Coordinates of C-alpha atoms in Angstrom, one line a residue:
Chain A
X589 CA -113.6 -125.4 104.3
X590 CA -110.5 -123.4 104.4
X591 CA -111.8 -120.0 105.4
X592 CA -109.9 -117.5 107.4
X593 CA -112.5 -115.0 108.4
X594 CA -112.8 -112.5 111.2
X595 CA -116.3 -111.2 112.0
X596 CA -116.6 -108.2 114.2
X597 CA -119.5 -108.5 116.7
X598 CA -118.9 -105.4 118.8
X599 CA -116.6 -102.5 118.0
X600 CA -117.3 -99.8 120.5
X601 CA -115.1 -98.8 123.4
X602 CA -116.0 -98.7 127.1
X603 CA -119.8 -98.8 126.7
X604 CA -122.3 -99.3 123.9
X605 CA -123.4 -96.3 121.9
X606 CA -125.1 -95.4 118.6
X607 CA -126.1 -99.1 118.2
X608 CA -122.5 -100.2 118.5
X609 CA -121.8 -103.0 121.0
X610 CA -118.7 -103.4 123.2
X611 CA -115.8 -105.6 122.0
X612 CA -116.2 -109.1 120.8
X613 CA -115.1 -110.9 117.7
X614 CA -115.7 -114.2 116.0
X615 CA -112.8 -115.8 114.2
X616 CA -112.9 -118.8 111.9
X617 CA -109.6 -120.5 110.9
X618 CA -110.3 -123.5 108.6
X619 CA -112.8 -125.5 110.7
X620 CA -111.9 -124.0 114.0
X621 CA -113.9 -121.2 115.6
X622 CA -112.9 -118.8 118.3
X623 CA -114.3 -115.9 120.2
X624 CA -112.1 -113.0 121.1
X625 CA -113.4 -110.9 124.0
X626 CA -117.0 -111.1 125.0
X627 CA -118.6 -107.8 125.7
X628 CA -122.2 -107.5 126.8
X629 CA -124.5 -108.6 124.0
X630 CA -122.0 -110.9 122.3
X631 CA -124.5 -113.7 122.2
X632 CA -127.1 -111.5 120.5
X633 CA -124.5 -110.4 117.9
X634 CA -123.5 -114.0 117.2
X635 CA -127.1 -114.7 116.5
X636 CA -127.7 -111.4 114.6
X637 CA -124.8 -112.2 112.2
X638 CA -125.5 -116.0 111.9
X639 CA -122.3 -117.1 113.5
X640 CA -122.2 -120.7 114.8
X641 CA -121.7 -119.9 118.5
X642 CA -122.0 -123.6 119.6
X643 CA -118.8 -124.4 117.6
X644 CA -116.7 -122.2 119.8
X645 CA -114.6 -124.2 122.2
X646 CA -111.9 -121.6 123.0
X647 CA -112.5 -118.0 124.1
X648 CA -109.7 -115.5 124.4
X649 CA -110.2 -112.6 126.8
X650 CA -107.8 -109.6 126.5
X651 CA -108.4 -108.1 129.9
X652 CA -110.9 -107.8 132.7
X653 CA -112.6 -104.5 131.9
X654 CA -116.4 -104.9 131.8
X655 CA -116.7 -104.0 128.2
X656 CA -114.7 -107.1 127.2
X657 CA -116.2 -109.7 129.5
X658 CA -119.8 -108.8 130.5
X659 CA -121.3 -110.9 127.8
X660 CA -119.6 -114.1 129.1
X661 CA -122.1 -115.1 131.8
X662 CA -125.0 -114.8 129.4
X663 CA -123.2 -116.8 126.7
X664 CA -122.3 -119.6 129.2
X665 CA -125.9 -119.8 130.4
X666 CA -127.2 -119.9 126.9
X667 CA -124.7 -122.7 126.1
X668 CA -126.2 -124.5 129.2
X669 CA -129.8 -123.9 128.0
X670 CA -128.8 -125.4 124.6
X671 CA -127.6 -128.5 126.4
X672 CA -123.9 -128.0 125.7
X673 CA -121.9 -130.8 127.1
X674 CA -118.4 -130.4 125.6
X675 CA -115.9 -128.4 127.6
X676 CA -115.1 -124.8 127.1
X677 CA -111.7 -123.2 127.4
X678 CA -111.3 -119.6 128.5
X679 CA -108.0 -117.8 128.4
X680 CA -107.5 -114.5 130.2
X681 CA -105.3 -112.6 132.6
X682 CA -105.8 -113.6 136.3
X683 CA -109.1 -113.1 138.1
X684 CA -111.8 -114.0 135.5
X685 CA -112.7 -117.3 137.0
X686 CA -113.7 -115.7 140.3
X687 CA -115.8 -113.0 138.6
X688 CA -117.6 -115.5 136.4
X689 CA -118.2 -118.2 138.9
X690 CA -119.6 -115.7 141.4
X691 CA -122.5 -115.4 139.0
X692 CA -123.5 -119.0 139.1
X693 CA -126.9 -118.6 140.7
X694 CA -128.4 -121.1 143.2
X695 CA -128.9 -124.2 141.2
X696 CA -127.1 -122.7 138.3
X697 CA -124.4 -125.3 137.9
X698 CA -123.3 -125.5 134.3
X699 CA -123.7 -128.9 132.5
X700 CA -120.3 -128.6 130.9
X701 CA -116.8 -127.9 132.1
X702 CA -115.3 -124.5 131.9
X703 CA -111.5 -124.5 132.0
X704 CA -110.0 -121.2 132.9
X705 CA -106.5 -120.7 131.7
X706 CA -104.5 -117.8 133.2
X707 CA -102.2 -116.1 130.7
X708 CA -99.2 -113.9 131.3
X709 CA -99.4 -110.3 130.0
X710 CA -95.7 -109.4 130.1
X711 CA -94.3 -111.5 127.4
X712 CA -95.4 -113.4 124.2
X713 CA -96.0 -117.1 124.9
X714 CA -97.8 -119.9 123.1
X715 CA -101.1 -120.6 124.9
X716 CA -102.9 -122.8 122.4
X717 CA -102.0 -125.2 119.6
X718 CA -103.9 -127.7 117.5
X719 CA -103.2 -129.4 114.1
X720 CA -104.0 -126.3 112.2
X721 CA -102.8 -123.3 114.1
X722 CA -101.2 -121.7 117.1
X723 CA -102.3 -118.9 119.4
X724 CA -99.7 -116.7 121.2
X725 CA -100.1 -113.8 123.5
X726 CA -99.2 -110.2 122.5
X727 CA -98.3 -108.0 125.5
X728 CA -100.3 -104.8 125.7
X729 CA -100.0 -101.8 127.9
X730 CA -103.2 -100.7 129.5
X731 CA -104.5 -99.6 132.9
X732 CA -104.8 -103.2 134.0
X733 CA -103.0 -106.3 132.8
X734 CA -103.9 -106.9 129.2
X735 CA -102.9 -109.2 126.4
X736 CA -103.5 -109.3 122.7
X737 CA -103.6 -112.6 120.7
X738 CA -101.7 -113.8 117.6
X739 CA -103.4 -116.5 115.6
X740 CA -101.1 -118.2 113.1
X741 CA -101.8 -121.0 110.8
X742 CA -99.3 -123.9 110.7
X743 CA -97.7 -124.8 107.4
X744 CA -100.2 -126.8 105.4
X745 CA -99.5 -130.4 104.3
X746 CA -98.0 -130.6 100.8
X747 CA -100.5 -130.7 98.1
X748 CA -99.6 -133.4 95.6
X749 CA -100.2 -132.9 91.9
X750 CA -102.8 -135.5 90.9
X751 CA -101.3 -136.6 87.5
X752 CA -97.9 -137.3 89.1
X753 CA -99.4 -140.2 91.1
X754 CA -100.4 -142.2 87.9
X755 CA -97.5 -141.0 85.9
X756 CA -95.0 -142.5 88.4
X757 CA -97.4 -145.1 89.8
X758 CA -96.8 -143.9 93.3
X759 CA -97.7 -146.2 96.2
X760 CA -99.8 -145.1 99.2
X761 CA -96.6 -145.0 101.3
X762 CA -94.9 -142.9 98.6
X763 CA -97.9 -140.5 98.4
X764 CA -97.8 -140.1 102.2
X765 CA -94.1 -139.3 102.1
X766 CA -94.6 -136.8 99.3
X767 CA -97.3 -135.0 101.3
X768 CA -94.8 -134.8 104.2
X769 CA -92.3 -133.0 101.9
X770 CA -90.0 -135.9 101.1
X771 CA -88.4 -136.7 97.8
X772 CA -89.0 -140.1 96.2
X773 CA -86.4 -142.6 95.1
X774 CA -87.8 -144.7 92.2
X775 CA -86.9 -148.3 91.6
X776 CA -84.9 -147.2 88.5
X777 CA -82.7 -145.2 90.8
X778 CA -84.0 -141.9 89.7
X779 CA -85.0 -139.4 92.4
X780 CA -88.2 -137.3 92.1
X781 CA -87.7 -134.0 93.9
X782 CA -90.6 -133.1 96.1
X783 CA -91.2 -129.8 94.4
X784 CA -91.7 -131.6 91.0
X785 CA -94.6 -133.6 92.6
X786 CA -96.4 -131.0 94.6
X787 CA -98.1 -127.7 94.2
X788 CA -96.3 -124.7 95.7
X789 CA -97.1 -124.4 99.4
X790 CA -100.0 -122.4 100.7
X791 CA -98.8 -119.5 102.7
X792 CA -100.0 -119.8 106.4
X793 CA -102.2 -116.9 107.3
X794 CA -102.2 -114.9 110.5
X795 CA -104.3 -112.5 112.5
X796 CA -103.3 -110.3 115.5
X797 CA -105.7 -108.7 117.9
X798 CA -104.4 -105.8 119.9
X799 CA -106.9 -104.1 122.2
X800 CA -106.9 -102.4 124.7
X801 CA -103.5 -100.8 124.6
X802 CA -101.6 -97.6 124.4
X803 CA -99.0 -97.2 121.6
X804 CA -96.5 -100.0 122.2
X805 CA -93.7 -100.6 119.8
X806 CA -92.7 -103.7 121.7
X807 CA -95.4 -105.6 119.9
X808 CA -94.0 -104.9 116.5
X809 CA -91.6 -107.9 116.2
X810 CA -94.3 -110.2 117.5
X811 CA -97.0 -109.2 115.0
X812 CA -94.6 -108.6 112.2
X813 CA -96.1 -109.3 108.7
X814 CA -99.4 -110.6 110.0
X815 CA -102.1 -110.6 107.3
X816 CA -104.6 -108.9 109.5
X817 CA -104.1 -106.6 112.5
X818 CA -107.0 -105.4 114.6
X819 CA -105.5 -102.6 116.6
X820 CA -107.7 -100.4 118.8
X821 CA -108.2 -96.8 117.7
X822 CA -110.2 -95.4 120.6
X823 CA -109.5 -91.8 119.7
X824 CA -108.6 -89.5 116.8
X825 CA -106.1 -86.7 116.8
X826 CA -108.6 -84.2 118.3
X827 CA -108.5 -86.2 121.5
X828 CA -105.1 -87.6 121.6
X829 CA -104.5 -86.4 125.1
X830 CA -107.4 -88.6 126.2
X831 CA -105.6 -91.6 124.7
X832 CA -102.6 -90.8 126.9
X833 CA -104.7 -90.5 130.0
X834 CA -106.7 -93.6 129.5
X835 CA -103.9 -95.7 128.0
X836 CA -105.6 -96.1 124.7
X837 CA -104.4 -95.5 121.1
X838 CA -105.2 -93.0 118.4
X839 CA -105.9 -94.0 114.8
X840 CA -102.6 -92.6 113.8
X841 CA -100.7 -94.6 116.5
X842 CA -102.4 -97.8 115.4
X843 CA -101.5 -97.0 111.8
X844 CA -97.9 -96.4 112.8
X845 CA -97.7 -99.8 114.5
X846 CA -99.3 -101.4 111.3
X847 CA -96.8 -99.7 109.1
X848 CA -93.7 -100.5 111.2
X849 CA -94.9 -104.1 111.5
X850 CA -95.6 -104.3 107.7
X851 CA -98.9 -105.9 108.2
X852 CA -101.2 -106.8 105.3
X853 CA -104.2 -104.9 106.5
X854 CA -105.2 -102.8 109.5
X855 CA -108.7 -102.9 111.0
X856 CA -109.7 -100.1 113.3
X857 CA -112.0 -100.3 116.3
X858 CA -112.8 -99.8 120.0
X859 CA -114.2 -96.4 119.1
X860 CA -114.9 -93.9 121.9
X861 CA -118.5 -93.0 122.4
X862 CA -117.5 -89.5 121.7
X863 CA -117.5 -90.3 118.0
X864 CA -120.8 -90.9 116.2
X865 CA -119.3 -90.9 112.7
X866 CA -116.4 -93.2 112.1
X867 CA -114.9 -92.1 108.8
X868 CA -112.4 -89.9 110.5
X869 CA -110.7 -93.0 112.0
X870 CA -110.2 -94.4 108.5
X871 CA -109.0 -91.1 107.2
X872 CA -106.5 -90.5 109.9
X873 CA -105.1 -94.0 110.0
X874 CA -104.9 -94.3 106.2
X875 CA -102.8 -91.1 106.1
X876 CA -100.1 -93.2 107.7
X877 CA -101.0 -96.7 106.6
X878 CA -102.8 -97.0 103.3
X879 CA -104.3 -100.4 103.7
X880 CA -106.6 -99.5 106.6
X881 CA -110.2 -100.6 106.7
X882 CA -112.8 -99.5 109.2
X883 CA -113.8 -102.1 111.7
X884 CA -117.6 -102.4 111.6
X885 CA -120.0 -104.7 113.3
X886 CA -121.4 -107.5 111.2
X887 CA -118.6 -107.1 108.7
X888 CA -116.4 -110.1 107.9
X889 CA -112.7 -109.7 107.0
X890 CA -111.3 -112.6 105.1
X891 CA -107.8 -113.7 104.1
X892 CA -107.5 -115.7 101.0
X893 CA -105.5 -118.8 100.7
X894 CA -102.5 -118.1 98.4
X895 CA -99.7 -120.3 97.2
X896 CA -96.0 -119.3 97.3
X897 CA -94.7 -118.2 94.0
Chain B
X438 CA -145.6 -84.6 133.6
X439 CA -148.2 -87.1 134.9
X440 CA -147.4 -90.1 132.8
X441 CA -147.8 -93.6 133.9
X442 CA -146.0 -95.6 131.2
X443 CA -144.4 -99.0 131.0
X444 CA -141.8 -99.6 128.3
X445 CA -140.7 -103.2 127.6
X446 CA -137.0 -103.4 126.9
X447 CA -136.6 -107.2 126.8
X448 CA -139.4 -109.8 126.7
X449 CA -137.8 -113.1 126.0
X450 CA -137.4 -115.9 128.5
X451 CA -134.2 -117.6 129.6
X452 CA -132.0 -116.4 126.7
X453 CA -132.2 -114.0 123.8
X454 CA -133.7 -115.3 120.5
X455 CA -135.2 -113.9 117.3
X456 CA -133.9 -110.4 118.2
X457 CA -135.8 -110.5 121.5
X458 CA -133.7 -109.6 124.6
X459 CA -134.0 -111.1 128.1
X460 CA -136.2 -109.4 130.7
X461 CA -136.1 -105.8 131.5
X462 CA -138.6 -103.0 131.7
X463 CA -138.6 -99.2 132.2
X464 CA -141.4 -97.7 134.2
X465 CA -142.3 -94.1 134.5
X466 CA -144.7 -93.0 137.2
X467 CA -145.2 -89.2 137.1
X468 CA -141.6 -87.9 137.3
X469 CA -140.2 -91.0 138.8
X470 CA -138.3 -93.6 136.7
X471 CA -137.7 -97.3 137.6
X472 CA -136.0 -100.3 136.0
X473 CA -137.6 -103.7 136.6
X474 CA -135.1 -106.5 136.0
X475 CA -132.0 -106.0 134.0
X476 CA -131.3 -108.7 131.5
X477 CA -128.2 -108.6 129.3
X478 CA -128.4 -105.7 126.9
X479 CA -130.8 -103.6 129.0
X480 CA -128.6 -100.6 128.6
X481 CA -128.6 -101.0 124.8
X482 CA -132.4 -101.2 124.8
X483 CA -132.7 -98.1 127.0
X484 CA -130.7 -96.3 124.4
X485 CA -132.5 -97.9 121.4
X486 CA -135.9 -96.8 122.8
X487 CA -134.7 -93.3 123.9
X488 CA -135.4 -93.9 127.6
X489 CA -133.6 -91.6 130.1
X490 CA -131.5 -94.3 131.9
X491 CA -129.7 -91.7 134.0
X492 CA -132.9 -90.8 135.8
X493 CA -133.3 -94.3 137.2
X494 CA -132.4 -94.3 141.0
X495 CA -134.2 -97.5 141.9
X496 CA -133.9 -100.9 140.2
X497 CA -136.1 -103.8 141.2
X498 CA -134.8 -107.3 140.5
X499 CA -137.3 -110.2 140.7
X500 CA -134.8 -113.0 141.1
X501 CA -131.2 -114.0 140.5
X502 CA -131.5 -116.0 137.2
X503 CA -129.1 -114.7 134.7
X504 CA -131.6 -113.5 132.2
X505 CA -132.9 -111.0 134.7
X506 CA -129.6 -109.6 136.0
X507 CA -126.8 -110.0 133.5
X508 CA -127.3 -106.5 132.2
X509 CA -126.7 -104.9 135.6
X510 CA -122.9 -104.8 135.6
X511 CA -122.7 -103.1 132.2
X512 CA -125.4 -100.6 133.3
X513 CA -123.5 -99.8 136.4
X514 CA -120.2 -99.3 134.5
X515 CA -121.9 -97.1 132.0
X516 CA -123.4 -95.0 134.8
X517 CA -119.8 -94.7 136.1
X518 CA -118.5 -93.7 132.7
X519 CA -121.2 -91.1 132.5
X520 CA -119.9 -89.6 135.7
X521 CA -123.0 -90.6 137.8
X522 CA -122.6 -89.5 141.4
X523 CA -126.0 -89.9 142.9
X524 CA -126.7 -93.1 144.7
X525 CA -128.5 -96.1 143.2
X526 CA -130.8 -98.4 145.0
X527 CA -131.2 -102.0 144.0
X528 CA -133.9 -104.3 145.5
X529 CA -133.6 -108.1 145.1
X530 CA -133.8 -111.4 146.8
X531 CA -130.6 -112.2 148.7
X532 CA -127.2 -112.7 147.0
X533 CA -127.2 -110.1 144.3
X534 CA -124.7 -107.8 146.0
X535 CA -122.0 -110.5 146.1
X536 CA -122.6 -111.4 142.4
X537 CA -122.4 -107.9 141.2
X538 CA -119.5 -106.7 143.4
X539 CA -117.4 -109.7 142.3
X540 CA -117.3 -108.1 138.9
X541 CA -115.7 -104.9 140.0
X542 CA -112.4 -105.2 138.2
X543 CA -109.1 -104.0 139.5
X544 CA -109.4 -100.2 139.8
X545 CA -113.1 -100.5 138.9
X546 CA -114.4 -98.7 142.0
X547 CA -117.8 -97.1 141.1
X548 CA -117.9 -93.3 141.7
X549 CA -121.4 -93.6 143.1
X550 CA -122.9 -95.6 146.0
X551 CA -125.0 -98.7 145.3
X552 CA -127.3 -99.6 148.1
X553 CA -128.5 -103.2 147.8
X554 CA -131.8 -103.9 149.6
X555 CA -132.6 -107.5 150.3
X556 CA -136.3 -108.2 149.9
X557 CA -138.4 -111.1 151.3
X558 CA -140.0 -113.4 148.7
X559 CA -142.6 -115.1 150.9
X560 CA -145.0 -112.3 151.7
X561 CA -146.1 -108.9 150.3
X562 CA -144.3 -106.0 152.0
X563 CA -143.8 -102.4 151.3
X564 CA -140.2 -101.9 150.1
X565 CA -140.2 -98.4 148.7
X566 CA -142.2 -95.2 149.2
X567 CA -142.0 -91.6 148.1
X568 CA -144.4 -88.7 147.8
X569 CA -146.1 -90.1 144.7
X570 CA -146.2 -93.9 145.0
X571 CA -145.4 -97.1 146.9
X572 CA -143.8 -100.3 145.8
X573 CA -144.6 -103.6 147.4
X574 CA -143.5 -107.1 146.8
X575 CA -145.7 -109.8 145.2
X576 CA -144.6 -113.3 146.2
X577 CA -144.0 -115.6 143.2
X578 CA -143.3 -119.3 143.0
X579 CA -140.3 -120.2 140.9
X580 CA -137.3 -122.5 141.1
X581 CA -135.4 -120.0 143.2
X582 CA -136.7 -117.2 145.5
X583 CA -138.6 -114.7 143.3
X584 CA -140.7 -111.7 143.9
X585 CA -142.9 -109.6 141.7
X586 CA -143.5 -105.9 142.3
X587 CA -146.7 -103.8 142.8
X588 CA -146.3 -100.1 141.9
X589 CA -149.2 -98.0 143.2
X590 CA -149.8 -94.3 143.0
X591 CA -150.8 -92.5 146.2
X592 CA -153.9 -90.5 146.3
X593 CA -153.3 -87.2 144.5
X594 CA -153.7 -83.9 146.2
X595 CA -157.1 -82.4 145.8
X596 CA -157.4 -80.3 142.6
X597 CA -159.1 -77.0 143.5
X598 CA -161.6 -75.4 141.0
X599 CA -160.0 -72.1 140.1
X600 CA -163.1 -70.0 140.1
X601 CA -164.0 -71.0 143.6
X602 CA -161.0 -69.2 145.0
X603 CA -162.1 -65.8 143.7
X604 CA -165.8 -66.5 144.3
X605 CA -165.2 -67.2 148.0
X606 CA -162.0 -65.1 148.3
X607 CA -160.1 -68.0 149.8
X608 CA -156.9 -67.2 151.7
X609 CA -153.6 -69.1 151.1
X610 CA -154.2 -71.1 154.3
X611 CA -157.7 -72.0 153.2
X612 CA -156.5 -73.1 149.7
X613 CA -154.0 -75.3 151.3
X614 CA -156.6 -76.8 153.6
X615 CA -158.9 -77.4 150.6
X616 CA -156.1 -79.2 148.7
X617 CA -155.7 -81.5 151.7
X618 CA -159.4 -82.4 151.6
X619 CA -160.8 -80.2 154.3
X620 CA -164.0 -78.3 154.3
X621 CA -163.9 -74.5 154.8
X622 CA -165.9 -72.6 157.5
X623 CA -166.5 -69.1 156.1
X624 CA -166.7 -66.0 158.3
X625 CA -170.5 -65.8 157.7
X626 CA -170.8 -69.2 159.5
X627 CA -171.5 -71.1 156.3
X628 CA -169.6 -74.2 155.5
X629 CA -168.2 -75.0 152.1
X630 CA -167.9 -78.7 151.6
X631 CA -164.7 -79.8 150.0
X632 CA -166.4 -81.6 147.1
X633 CA -168.0 -78.2 146.1
X634 CA -164.5 -76.7 145.8
X635 CA -162.6 -79.4 144.1
X636 CA -162.6 -81.5 141.0
X637 CA -163.3 -85.1 141.5
X638 CA -160.2 -87.1 142.6
X639 CA -157.9 -88.6 140.2
X640 CA -157.9 -92.3 140.4
X641 CA -154.4 -93.6 141.6
X642 CA -153.0 -96.0 139.0
X643 CA -151.2 -99.2 139.5
X644 CA -148.9 -101.7 137.8
X645 CA -148.0 -105.2 138.9
X646 CA -145.0 -107.2 137.5
X647 CA -145.2 -111.0 138.0
X648 CA -142.3 -112.9 136.4
X649 CA -140.9 -115.5 136.8
X650 CA -143.6 -117.6 138.4
X651 CA -145.8 -120.6 138.1
X652 CA -149.5 -120.2 138.4
X653 CA -150.1 -118.8 141.9
X654 CA -153.5 -117.8 143.1
X655 CA -152.0 -116.4 146.3
X656 CA -151.1 -113.2 144.3
X657 CA -154.7 -112.4 143.4
X658 CA -155.7 -110.4 146.4
X659 CA -152.4 -108.5 146.3
X660 CA -152.7 -107.4 142.7
X661 CA -156.5 -107.1 142.7
X662 CA -157.8 -104.5 140.3
X663 CA -154.4 -103.2 139.2
X664 CA -154.6 -101.2 135.9
X665 CA -151.8 -103.1 134.3
X666 CA -150.5 -106.6 135.0
X667 CA -147.4 -108.0 133.3
X668 CA -147.6 -111.7 134.0
X669 CA -145.1 -114.1 132.4
X670 CA -146.4 -116.3 129.7
X671 CA -143.4 -118.5 129.0
X672 CA -145.4 -121.2 127.2
X673 CA -148.7 -121.9 125.4
X674 CA -151.0 -124.9 125.7
X675 CA -148.9 -127.0 123.4
X676 CA -146.1 -127.0 126.0
X677 CA -148.0 -126.7 129.3
X678 CA -146.1 -129.6 130.8
X679 CA -142.9 -127.6 130.3
X680 CA -144.5 -124.8 132.4
X681 CA -145.0 -127.3 135.2
X682 CA -141.4 -128.7 135.0
X683 CA -139.7 -125.3 134.8
X684 CA -142.2 -123.5 137.2
X685 CA -143.3 -121.0 134.6
X686 CA -146.9 -120.1 133.5
X687 CA -148.8 -120.6 130.3
X688 CA -150.7 -117.8 128.5
X689 CA -154.0 -119.2 129.8
X690 CA -152.7 -119.4 133.4
X691 CA -151.6 -115.8 133.2
X692 CA -155.0 -114.9 131.8
X693 CA -156.8 -116.8 134.6
X694 CA -154.9 -114.8 137.2
X695 CA -155.7 -111.6 135.3
X696 CA -159.4 -112.4 135.2
X697 CA -159.6 -113.5 138.8
X698 CA -157.8 -110.4 139.9
X699 CA -160.1 -108.2 137.7
X700 CA -157.1 -106.3 136.4
X701 CA -157.5 -103.6 133.7
X702 CA -155.1 -105.0 131.2
X703 CA -152.9 -108.0 130.9
X704 CA -149.5 -107.8 129.2
X705 CA -147.9 -111.1 128.1
X706 CA -144.2 -111.8 128.0
X707 CA -141.1 -113.9 128.9
X708 CA -141.7 -116.0 125.9
X709 CA -139.8 -119.2 125.5
X710 CA -137.3 -119.3 122.6
X711 CA -139.3 -122.2 121.3
X712 CA -141.8 -119.7 119.9
X713 CA -140.8 -117.5 117.0
X714 CA -144.2 -116.1 116.3
X715 CA -146.1 -114.6 119.3
X716 CA -149.7 -114.2 118.2
X717 CA -150.6 -117.5 119.8
X718 CA -149.8 -116.1 123.2
X719 CA -152.3 -113.3 122.6
X720 CA -154.9 -115.7 121.2
X721 CA -154.7 -118.2 124.0
X722 CA -154.7 -115.5 126.8
X723 CA -157.5 -113.5 125.2
X724 CA -159.7 -116.6 125.1
X725 CA -159.8 -116.3 128.9
X726 CA -159.2 -112.6 129.5
X727 CA -160.2 -110.4 126.7
X728 CA -158.2 -107.3 127.6
X729 CA -154.9 -108.9 126.9
X730 CA -152.1 -107.3 124.9
X731 CA -148.9 -108.8 123.6
X732 CA -145.8 -107.6 125.4
X733 CA -143.4 -106.4 122.7
X734 CA -140.0 -104.8 123.0
X735 CA -140.0 -101.0 122.4
X736 CA -143.7 -100.8 123.0
X737 CA -145.0 -98.4 125.7
X738 CA -148.1 -99.3 127.7
X739 CA -149.7 -96.2 129.2
X740 CA -152.4 -95.7 131.9
X741 CA -154.3 -92.4 131.5
X742 CA -155.2 -90.2 134.4
X743 CA -158.9 -90.4 135.1
X744 CA -161.1 -88.7 137.7
X745 CA -163.6 -90.5 139.8
X746 CA -167.1 -90.0 138.6

């Protein structure tokens, strides 16, 4: 399973409205599953959209405003009711542990460990790594400390061309070497170049989450060329002064970041409850960055696996 | 507006499942509006069902298990975002204030006062009173301190028969006296009995909420003859041993309480996530107490205003 798929669970800003939930997202990269932010009702949305919540071992929280965290206690308690025993890791700016643990009711000890990791919000640092991907922070500018997240696949192992194995009668050790990118010296003294034996590399895919934040060009070099960028678009041009006051972004500002960072696709979201209809976000962003799609709950945004040419 | 109407916002036990939300209820008595418990997503449900959340000034919390309180922070924050300024009163067993206030994020001061009232869970006491009704506690037996709530209308003011005013040329003072139940001594020495001048009294209506609790006959004299009883029915007969272990009730136990207390109508609820279909709750309860209705989200249960015969 080599999917790279972002499913939006909640896309409204500040509070729920018009059936839209506060922020949360479910991200699958290969066979790894992540939750990004956890607004109230995230566990219902995971269920509504058929996402495998129990597979999530790492939750990334952008900042401690209620609309990004109030779904966390309920999710933890449901994990407990479902007899989860494996540990859970939660990454956030400082203070979350105290807020969450204060809600452990009498006798409400969780049957699994929760590891809270405090992340910096003033610089981009690596905060998670496994065999398939890395996660780094993306500094944001908001009313309280806030951080986005950059998910980036590692280079895939070389994919050997099947026929070459029999053609050259490669040994297990040679096959292993080829997969690691090495050339092969045959007994006859001839060298087989790695690129003759393998398919072109898959291009590692990437996703950046940037919410909540005001317009911040400092993130551009960090998220440069990501395949998918979710950048908050709380307001449109008609209320751009609200964006300044509340330290949020307009659709056009998000699109400007997307354009300057040459991302593959921009996803809008974190819509203010002042907007019932959302098409205007798409229209305004697309006027600056054509490859913009509306962030909608229940919708999954995939990145295909492509080989280098 | 003389409605007496209970709207169920969330009716599932422990965690959300099958699209059912955790416990919360919206109660209108005349022009007073109350929230009972506030499970995760209560604010979405209030909105889904068109209930006037902003009119709620008093919230009654039965106990501090997450499925009854995790919607409270989000509701408070949405009140704040909606510029609420009037105070809010929250009644619960001890400990809620610390849990909720721990979630005030940096700069997250609420623009309205929240008064936390700690209620006893070992006896029935009056905890709220206004011109129209009283609210008393109903001791429950659960794994942690828990209390139900009894909402009872006060006796309505006497309703004077219009024609009697002109017939006897009653003065303002006399009308007021009649409304307060007094007889009238006319100048000619004749006495008009109050019952000749007024319509029969309206019967005060009542609602009792009993969740979460194991079977507890001690509540019977307290809730005796209420018009509506919501009594948790977490399990059916097939899992009655689970009810014992978790200190919940079966449908038949709830119905036994309803029958012994001679209530008007029993509403089931707090269904275990082990049950997808709910008809069995109705069937099992109705086998003991005929006037049982299934508690369902979005459904409103009304009590009409009747006069004494």
